[in-house]
GROMACS .gro file of C-alpha atoms in nm:
model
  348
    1UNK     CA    1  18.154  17.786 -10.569
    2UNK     CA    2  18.262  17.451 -10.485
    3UNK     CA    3  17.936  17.222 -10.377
    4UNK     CA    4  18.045  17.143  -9.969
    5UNK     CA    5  17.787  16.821 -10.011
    6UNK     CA    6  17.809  16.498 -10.159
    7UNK     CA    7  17.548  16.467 -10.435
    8UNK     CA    8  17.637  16.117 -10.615
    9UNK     CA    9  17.378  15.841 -10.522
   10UNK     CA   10  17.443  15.643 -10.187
   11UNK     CA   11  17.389  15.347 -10.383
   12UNK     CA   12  17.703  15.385 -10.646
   13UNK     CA   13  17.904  15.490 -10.322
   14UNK     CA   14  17.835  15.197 -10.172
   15UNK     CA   15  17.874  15.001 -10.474
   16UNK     CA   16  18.273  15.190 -10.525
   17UNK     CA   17  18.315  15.132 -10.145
   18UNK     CA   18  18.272  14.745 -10.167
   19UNK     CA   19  18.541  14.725 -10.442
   20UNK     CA   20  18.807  14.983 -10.314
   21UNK     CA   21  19.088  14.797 -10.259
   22UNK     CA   22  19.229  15.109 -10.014
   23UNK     CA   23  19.303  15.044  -9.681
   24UNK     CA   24  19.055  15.257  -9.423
   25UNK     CA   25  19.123  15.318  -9.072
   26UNK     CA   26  18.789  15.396  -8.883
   27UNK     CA   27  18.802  15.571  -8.597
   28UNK     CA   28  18.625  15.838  -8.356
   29UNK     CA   29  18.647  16.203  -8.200
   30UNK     CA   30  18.467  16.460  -7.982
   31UNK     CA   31  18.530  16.760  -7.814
   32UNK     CA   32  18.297  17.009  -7.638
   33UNK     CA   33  18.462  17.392  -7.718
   34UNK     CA   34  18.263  17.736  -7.742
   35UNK     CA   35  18.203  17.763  -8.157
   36UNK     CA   36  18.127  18.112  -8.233
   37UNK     CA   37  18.057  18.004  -8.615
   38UNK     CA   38  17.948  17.665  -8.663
   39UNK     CA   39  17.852  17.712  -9.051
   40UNK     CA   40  18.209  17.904  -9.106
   41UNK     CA   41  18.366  17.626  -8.932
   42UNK     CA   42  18.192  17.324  -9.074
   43UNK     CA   43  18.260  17.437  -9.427
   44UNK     CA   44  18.613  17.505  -9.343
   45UNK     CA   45  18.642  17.116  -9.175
   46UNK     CA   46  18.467  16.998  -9.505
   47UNK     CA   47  18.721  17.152  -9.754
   48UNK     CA   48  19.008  17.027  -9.500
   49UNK     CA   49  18.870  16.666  -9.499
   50UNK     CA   50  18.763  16.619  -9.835
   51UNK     CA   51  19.083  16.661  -9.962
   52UNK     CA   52  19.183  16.350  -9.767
   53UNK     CA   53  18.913  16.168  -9.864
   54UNK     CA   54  18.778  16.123  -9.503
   55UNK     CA   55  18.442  15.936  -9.499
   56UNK     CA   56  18.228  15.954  -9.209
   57UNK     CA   57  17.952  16.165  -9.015
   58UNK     CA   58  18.037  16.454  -8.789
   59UNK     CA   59  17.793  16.656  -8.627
   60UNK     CA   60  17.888  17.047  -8.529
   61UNK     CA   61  17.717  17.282  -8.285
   62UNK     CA   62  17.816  17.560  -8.079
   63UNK     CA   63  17.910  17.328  -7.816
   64UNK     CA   64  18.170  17.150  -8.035
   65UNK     CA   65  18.227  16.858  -8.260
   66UNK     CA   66  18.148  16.478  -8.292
   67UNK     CA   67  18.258  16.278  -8.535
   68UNK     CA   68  18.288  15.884  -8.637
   69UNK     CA   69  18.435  15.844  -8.977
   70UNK     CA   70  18.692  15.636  -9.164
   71UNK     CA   71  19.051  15.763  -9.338
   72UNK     CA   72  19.282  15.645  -9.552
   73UNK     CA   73  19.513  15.468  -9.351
   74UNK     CA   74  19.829  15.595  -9.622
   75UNK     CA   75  19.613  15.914  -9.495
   76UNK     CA   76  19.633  15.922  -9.127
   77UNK     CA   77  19.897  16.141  -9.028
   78UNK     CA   78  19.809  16.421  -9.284
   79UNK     CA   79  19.423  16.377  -9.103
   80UNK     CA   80  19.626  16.430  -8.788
   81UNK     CA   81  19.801  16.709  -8.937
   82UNK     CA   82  19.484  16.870  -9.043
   83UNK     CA   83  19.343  16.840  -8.715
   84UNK     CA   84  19.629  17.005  -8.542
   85UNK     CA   85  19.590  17.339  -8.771
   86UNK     CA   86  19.244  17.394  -8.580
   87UNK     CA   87  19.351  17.534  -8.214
   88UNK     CA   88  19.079  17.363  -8.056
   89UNK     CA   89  19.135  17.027  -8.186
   90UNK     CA   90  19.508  16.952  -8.142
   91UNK     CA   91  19.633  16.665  -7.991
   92UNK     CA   92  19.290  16.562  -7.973
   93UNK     CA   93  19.268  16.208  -7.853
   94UNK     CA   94  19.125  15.953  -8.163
   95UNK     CA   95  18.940  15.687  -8.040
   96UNK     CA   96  19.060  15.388  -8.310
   97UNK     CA   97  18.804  15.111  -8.432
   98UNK     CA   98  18.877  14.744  -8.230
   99UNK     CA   99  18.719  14.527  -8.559
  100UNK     CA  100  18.760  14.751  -8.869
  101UNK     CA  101  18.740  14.606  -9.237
  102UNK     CA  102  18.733  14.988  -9.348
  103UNK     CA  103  18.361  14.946  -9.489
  104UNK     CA  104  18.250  15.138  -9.161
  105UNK     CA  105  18.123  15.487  -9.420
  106UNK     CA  106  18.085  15.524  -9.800
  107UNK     CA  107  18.078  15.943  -9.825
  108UNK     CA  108  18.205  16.254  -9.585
  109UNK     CA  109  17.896  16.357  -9.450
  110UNK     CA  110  17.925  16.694  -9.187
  111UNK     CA  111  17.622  16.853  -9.021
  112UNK     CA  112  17.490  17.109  -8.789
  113UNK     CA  113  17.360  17.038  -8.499
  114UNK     CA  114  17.196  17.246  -8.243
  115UNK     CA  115  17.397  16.960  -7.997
  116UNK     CA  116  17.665  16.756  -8.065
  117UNK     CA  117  17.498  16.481  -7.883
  118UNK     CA  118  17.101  16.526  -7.800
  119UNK     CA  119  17.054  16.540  -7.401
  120UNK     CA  120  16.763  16.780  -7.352
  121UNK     CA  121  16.953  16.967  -7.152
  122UNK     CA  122  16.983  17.317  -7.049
  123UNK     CA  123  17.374  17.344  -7.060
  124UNK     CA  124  17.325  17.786  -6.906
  125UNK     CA  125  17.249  17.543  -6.584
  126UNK     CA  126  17.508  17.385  -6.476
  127UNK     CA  127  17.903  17.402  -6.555
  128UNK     CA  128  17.919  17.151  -6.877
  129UNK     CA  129  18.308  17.160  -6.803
  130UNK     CA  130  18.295  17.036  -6.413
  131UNK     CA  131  18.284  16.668  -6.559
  132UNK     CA  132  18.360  16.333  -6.342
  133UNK     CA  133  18.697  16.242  -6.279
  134UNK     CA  134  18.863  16.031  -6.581
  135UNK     CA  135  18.953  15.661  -6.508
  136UNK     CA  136  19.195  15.460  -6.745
  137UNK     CA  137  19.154  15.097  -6.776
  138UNK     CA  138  19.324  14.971  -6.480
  139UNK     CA  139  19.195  15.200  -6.289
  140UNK     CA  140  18.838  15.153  -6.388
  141UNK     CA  141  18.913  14.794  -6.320
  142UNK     CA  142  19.030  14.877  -5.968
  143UNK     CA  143  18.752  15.101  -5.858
  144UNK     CA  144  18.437  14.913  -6.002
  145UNK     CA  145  18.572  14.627  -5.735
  146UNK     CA  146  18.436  14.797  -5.464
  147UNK     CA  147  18.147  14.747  -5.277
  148UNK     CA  148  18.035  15.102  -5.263
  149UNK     CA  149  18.067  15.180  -5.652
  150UNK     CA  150  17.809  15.181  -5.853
  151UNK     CA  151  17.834  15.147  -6.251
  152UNK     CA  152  17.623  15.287  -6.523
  153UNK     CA  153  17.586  15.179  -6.875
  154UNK     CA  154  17.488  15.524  -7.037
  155UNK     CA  155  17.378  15.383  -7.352
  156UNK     CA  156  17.061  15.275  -7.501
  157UNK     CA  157  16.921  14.932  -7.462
  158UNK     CA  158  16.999  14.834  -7.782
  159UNK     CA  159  17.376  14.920  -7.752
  160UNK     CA  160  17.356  14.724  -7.396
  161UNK     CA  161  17.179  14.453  -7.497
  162UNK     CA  162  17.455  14.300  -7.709
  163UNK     CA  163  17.751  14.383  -7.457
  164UNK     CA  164  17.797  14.553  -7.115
  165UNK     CA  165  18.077  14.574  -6.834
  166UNK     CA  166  18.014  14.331  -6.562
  167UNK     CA  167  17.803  14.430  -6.275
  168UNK     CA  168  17.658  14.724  -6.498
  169UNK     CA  169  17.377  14.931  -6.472
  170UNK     CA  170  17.167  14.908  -6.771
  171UNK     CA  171  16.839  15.108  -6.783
  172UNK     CA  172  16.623  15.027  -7.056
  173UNK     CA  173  16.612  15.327  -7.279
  174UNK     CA  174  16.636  15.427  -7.612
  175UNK     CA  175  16.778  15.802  -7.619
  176UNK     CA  176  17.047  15.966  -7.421
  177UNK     CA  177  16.796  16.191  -7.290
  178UNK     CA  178  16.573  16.000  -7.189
  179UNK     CA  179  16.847  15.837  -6.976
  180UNK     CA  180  16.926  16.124  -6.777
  181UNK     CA  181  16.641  16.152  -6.543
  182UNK     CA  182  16.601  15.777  -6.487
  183UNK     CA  183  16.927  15.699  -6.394
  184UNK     CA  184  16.925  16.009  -6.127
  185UNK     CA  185  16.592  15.834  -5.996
  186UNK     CA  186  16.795  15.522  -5.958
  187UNK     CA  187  17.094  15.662  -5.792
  188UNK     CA  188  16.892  15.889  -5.570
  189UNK     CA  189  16.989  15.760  -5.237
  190UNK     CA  190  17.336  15.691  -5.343
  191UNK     CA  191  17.461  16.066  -5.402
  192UNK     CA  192  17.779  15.973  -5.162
  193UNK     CA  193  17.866  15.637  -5.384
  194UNK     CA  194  18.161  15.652  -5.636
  195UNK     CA  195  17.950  15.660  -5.910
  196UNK     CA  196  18.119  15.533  -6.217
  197UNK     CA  197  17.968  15.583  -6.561
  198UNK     CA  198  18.064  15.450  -6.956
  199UNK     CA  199  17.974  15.489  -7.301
  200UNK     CA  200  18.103  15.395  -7.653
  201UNK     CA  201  18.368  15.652  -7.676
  202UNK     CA  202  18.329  15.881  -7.416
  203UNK     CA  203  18.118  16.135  -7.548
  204UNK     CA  204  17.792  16.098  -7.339
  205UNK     CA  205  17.966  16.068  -7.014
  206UNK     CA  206  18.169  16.430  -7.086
  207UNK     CA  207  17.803  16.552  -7.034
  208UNK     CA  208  17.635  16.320  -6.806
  209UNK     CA  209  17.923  16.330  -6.504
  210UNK     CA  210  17.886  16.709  -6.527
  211UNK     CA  211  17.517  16.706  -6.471
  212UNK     CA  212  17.497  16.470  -6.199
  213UNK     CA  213  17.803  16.612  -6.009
  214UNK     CA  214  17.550  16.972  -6.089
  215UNK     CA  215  17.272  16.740  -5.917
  216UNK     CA  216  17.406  16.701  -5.604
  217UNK     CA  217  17.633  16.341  -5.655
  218UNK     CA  218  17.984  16.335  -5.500
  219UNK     CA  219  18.196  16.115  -5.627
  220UNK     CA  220  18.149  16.082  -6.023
  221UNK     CA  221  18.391  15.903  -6.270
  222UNK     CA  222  18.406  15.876  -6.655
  223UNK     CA  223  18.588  15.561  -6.792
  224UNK     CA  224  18.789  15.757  -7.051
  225UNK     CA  225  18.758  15.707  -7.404
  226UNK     CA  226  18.494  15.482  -7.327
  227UNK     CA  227  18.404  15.064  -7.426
  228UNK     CA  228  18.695  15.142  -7.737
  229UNK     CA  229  18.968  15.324  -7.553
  230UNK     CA  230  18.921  15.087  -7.270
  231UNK     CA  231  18.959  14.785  -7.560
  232UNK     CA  232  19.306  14.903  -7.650
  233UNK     CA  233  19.461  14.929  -7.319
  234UNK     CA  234  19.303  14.604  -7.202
  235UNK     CA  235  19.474  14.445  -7.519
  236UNK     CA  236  19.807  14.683  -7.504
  237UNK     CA  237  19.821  14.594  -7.105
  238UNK     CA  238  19.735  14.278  -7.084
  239UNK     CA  239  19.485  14.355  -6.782
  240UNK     CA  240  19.156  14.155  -6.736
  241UNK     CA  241  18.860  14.223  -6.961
  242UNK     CA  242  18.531  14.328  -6.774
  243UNK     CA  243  18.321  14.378  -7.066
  244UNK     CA  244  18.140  14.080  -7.205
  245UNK     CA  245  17.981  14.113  -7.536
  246UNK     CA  246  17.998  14.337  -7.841
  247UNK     CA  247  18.032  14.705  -7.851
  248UNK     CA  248  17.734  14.805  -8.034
  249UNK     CA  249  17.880  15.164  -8.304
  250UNK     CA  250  17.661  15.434  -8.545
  251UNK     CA  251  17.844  15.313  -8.859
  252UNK     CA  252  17.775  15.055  -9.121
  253UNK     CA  253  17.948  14.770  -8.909
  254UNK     CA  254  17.691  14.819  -8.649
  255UNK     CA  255  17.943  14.610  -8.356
  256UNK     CA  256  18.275  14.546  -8.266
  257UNK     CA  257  18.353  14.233  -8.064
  258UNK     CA  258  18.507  14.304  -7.767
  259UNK     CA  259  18.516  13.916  -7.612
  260UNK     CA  260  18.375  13.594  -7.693
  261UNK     CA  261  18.077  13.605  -7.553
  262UNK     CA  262  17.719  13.593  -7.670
  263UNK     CA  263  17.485  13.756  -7.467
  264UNK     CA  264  17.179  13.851  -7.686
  265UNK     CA  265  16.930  13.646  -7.842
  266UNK     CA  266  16.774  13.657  -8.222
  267UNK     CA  267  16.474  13.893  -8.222
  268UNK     CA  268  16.269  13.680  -8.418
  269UNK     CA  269  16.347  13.324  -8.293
  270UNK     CA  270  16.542  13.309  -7.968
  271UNK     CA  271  16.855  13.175  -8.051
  272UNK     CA  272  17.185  13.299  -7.929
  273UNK     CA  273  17.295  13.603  -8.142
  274UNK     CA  274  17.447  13.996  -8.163
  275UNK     CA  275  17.402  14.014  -8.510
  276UNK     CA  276  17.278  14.390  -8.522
  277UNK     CA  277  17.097  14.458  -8.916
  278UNK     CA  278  16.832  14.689  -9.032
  279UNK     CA  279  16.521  14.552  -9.201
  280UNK     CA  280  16.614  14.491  -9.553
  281UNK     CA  281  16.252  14.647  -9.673
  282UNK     CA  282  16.384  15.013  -9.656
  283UNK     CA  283  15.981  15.140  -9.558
  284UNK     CA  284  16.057  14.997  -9.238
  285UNK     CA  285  16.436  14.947  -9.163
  286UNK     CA  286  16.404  14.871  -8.808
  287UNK     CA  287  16.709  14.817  -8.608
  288UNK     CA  288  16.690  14.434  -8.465
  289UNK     CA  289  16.922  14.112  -8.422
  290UNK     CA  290  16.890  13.878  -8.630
  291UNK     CA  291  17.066  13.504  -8.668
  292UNK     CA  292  17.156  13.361  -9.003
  293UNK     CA  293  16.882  13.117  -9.010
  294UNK     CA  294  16.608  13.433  -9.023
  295UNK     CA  295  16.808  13.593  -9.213
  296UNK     CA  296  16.780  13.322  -9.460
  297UNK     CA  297  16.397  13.223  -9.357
  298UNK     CA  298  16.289  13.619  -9.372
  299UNK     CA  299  16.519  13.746  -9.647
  300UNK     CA  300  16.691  13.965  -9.433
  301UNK     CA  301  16.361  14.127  -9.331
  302UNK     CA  302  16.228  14.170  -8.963
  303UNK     CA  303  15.886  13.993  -9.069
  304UNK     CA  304  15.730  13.813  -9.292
  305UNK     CA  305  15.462  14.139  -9.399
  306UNK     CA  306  15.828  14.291  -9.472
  307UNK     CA  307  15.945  13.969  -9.671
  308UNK     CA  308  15.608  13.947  -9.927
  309UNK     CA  309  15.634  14.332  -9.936
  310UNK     CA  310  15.969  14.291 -10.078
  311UNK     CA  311  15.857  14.091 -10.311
  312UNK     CA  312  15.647  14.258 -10.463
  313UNK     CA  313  15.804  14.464 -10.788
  314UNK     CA  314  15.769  14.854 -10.771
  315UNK     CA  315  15.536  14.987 -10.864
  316UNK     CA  316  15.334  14.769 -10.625
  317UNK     CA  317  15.536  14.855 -10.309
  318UNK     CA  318  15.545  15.241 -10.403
  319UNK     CA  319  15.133  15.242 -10.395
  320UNK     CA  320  15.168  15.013 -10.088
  321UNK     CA  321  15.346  15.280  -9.867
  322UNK     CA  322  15.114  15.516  -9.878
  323UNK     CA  323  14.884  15.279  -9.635
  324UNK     CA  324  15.088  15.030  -9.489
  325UNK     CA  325  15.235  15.048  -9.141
  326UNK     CA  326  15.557  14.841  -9.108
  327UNK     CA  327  15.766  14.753  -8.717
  328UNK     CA  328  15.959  15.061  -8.819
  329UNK     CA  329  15.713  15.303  -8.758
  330UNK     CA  330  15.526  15.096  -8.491
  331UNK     CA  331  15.841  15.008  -8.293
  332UNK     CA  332  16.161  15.222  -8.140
  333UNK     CA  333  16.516  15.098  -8.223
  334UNK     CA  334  16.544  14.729  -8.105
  335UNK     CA  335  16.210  14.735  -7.953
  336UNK     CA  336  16.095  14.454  -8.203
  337UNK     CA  337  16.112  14.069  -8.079
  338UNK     CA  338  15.897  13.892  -8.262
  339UNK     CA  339  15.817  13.488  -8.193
  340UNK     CA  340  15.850  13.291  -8.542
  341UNK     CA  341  15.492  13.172  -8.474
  342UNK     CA  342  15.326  13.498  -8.371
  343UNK     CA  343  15.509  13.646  -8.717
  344UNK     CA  344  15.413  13.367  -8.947
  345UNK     CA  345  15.051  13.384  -8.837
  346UNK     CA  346  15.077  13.740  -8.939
  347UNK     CA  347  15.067  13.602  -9.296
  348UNK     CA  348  14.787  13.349  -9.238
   0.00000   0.00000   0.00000
């Protein structure tokens, strides 16, 4: 039977992504439908997909599907193709990447899920497809003008922190579920607002404007297609930008610019920077920003325990693991800001 898994070492795929010379197209789906057989289905999408040599990560449920992945770009219409032979997934709207170099995934990776995004939600309670009203770009601009709209970044802080619509909500967080119930605190007395949410691609918000129209709030929008949908048409339209920043995404490119603008500082000394990277010393790998100087002064480590750890040779660092606790495991995603002199004292 044909092995529905990749099995060759994520470091030669990495290695024989660097040097393709292939264009890649990366790009983004979801939809919520009623899957009666995930595993049937997931296999089936696997077979369809590998053929193409889609790379990527796509989570399945009985809810639906999720995916964020990369295709040939000589491959694109025979992806759409293959999409369109699956009833629930035609026409599907693709969410394409705003900064793509086509290094965004290095292997087709599909999984089941028990939700295609993780909410903590009981979904037998409310009516999952009652959702908020769907706003395009101009009309997102229009609405989030006036005075009794509010607007809600429903991503994590980490996603936020590095780029956000003006005049946005943005709760510190660091899950989707955890989000949920905050964000109702904070709109409590404001159930007859227009209420206006956005995320990356849309995803969160399908669920979110559901539950809070299920919670008693009137007037509940989605921006459709989310921070990259609303990227194109800005572009394609030639309509103002409202979003100042980066749009933080779950593949290897970890951002997407979507203006000029810097709004994020270096983790470890302050200076201006969106530079998302995961600690180089894989025991930790801690999601933080970090500006080419640390980068240089920290060897692309979050500290300098990480850096000498590093350095060490193998055999050393294997023992070492057992006992040593590193900001990954102390620390939630972008929860670590370190001051140089705090961190270098560390070594002292």
């Amino acid at each position: 039977m044909k092995t529905l898994h990749n099995k060759v070492n994520k470091e030669v795929l990495k290695e024989q992504l660097r040097n393709e010379t292939t264009p890649r197209t990366t790009l983004s789906f979801y939809q919520y439908y009623n899957l009666g057989n995930p595993k049937f289905f997931r296999d089936h999408l696997f077979l369809l997909l590998e053929k193409i040599s889609v790379f990527g990560r796509i989570y399945v449920a009985h809810e639906g599907i999720n995916g964020q992945i990369s295709v040939p770009t000589s491959h694109l219409k025979n992806f759409r193709e293959a999409l369109d032979t699956i009833t629930f997934l035609k026409d599907i709207r693709l969410n394409y990447a705003i900064e793509d170099d086509g290094k965004s995934f290095y292997k087709l990776t599909i999984k089941l899920k028990h939700k295609i995004v993780a909410d903590g939600l009981s979904d037998e309670s409310f009516d999952v497809t009652n959702k908020g009203i769907h706003l395009n770009a101009q009309a997102f601009n229009t609405l989030t003008q006036q005075s009794n709209t509010v607007l809600i970044d429903m991503r994590n802080h980490y996603e936020s922190e590095v780029g956000h619509f003006k005049g946005a909500i943005t709760p510190d967080v660091e899950t989707f579920k955890e989000s949920l119930p905050i964000i109702e605190e904070m709109l409590e007395d404001k159930k007859n607002h227009n209420i206006v949410m956005y995320c990356t691609g849309g995803i969160r918000c399908e669920k979110a404007s559901a539950y809070y129209k299920h919670r008693g709030f009137k007037n509940v929008f989605q921006l459709e297609g989310g921070i990259i949908e609303y990227a194109r048409q800005v572009k394609e339209q030639g309509l103002e930008n409202k979003f100042v920043g980066k749009n933080f995404v779950f593949d290897d490119r970890l951002g997407e610019r979507i203006s000029e603008d810097i709004i994020s500082k270096c983790h470890q000394c302050g200076n201006p920077s969106d530079v998302h990277v995961n600690c180089a010393n894989d025991a930790c790998h801690i999601l933080f920003i970090q500006c080419p100087e640390c980068a240089e002064h920290y060897n692309s480590t979050c500290s300098i325990k990480c850096k000498t750890f590093l350095s060490l040779d193998e055999a050393e660092r294997k023992e070492l693991k057992k006992t040593e606790v590193f900001n990954g495991t102390k620390f939630g995603k972008g929860r670590y800001k370190a001051a140089r002199k705090e961190d270098l004292n560390e070594s002292s």
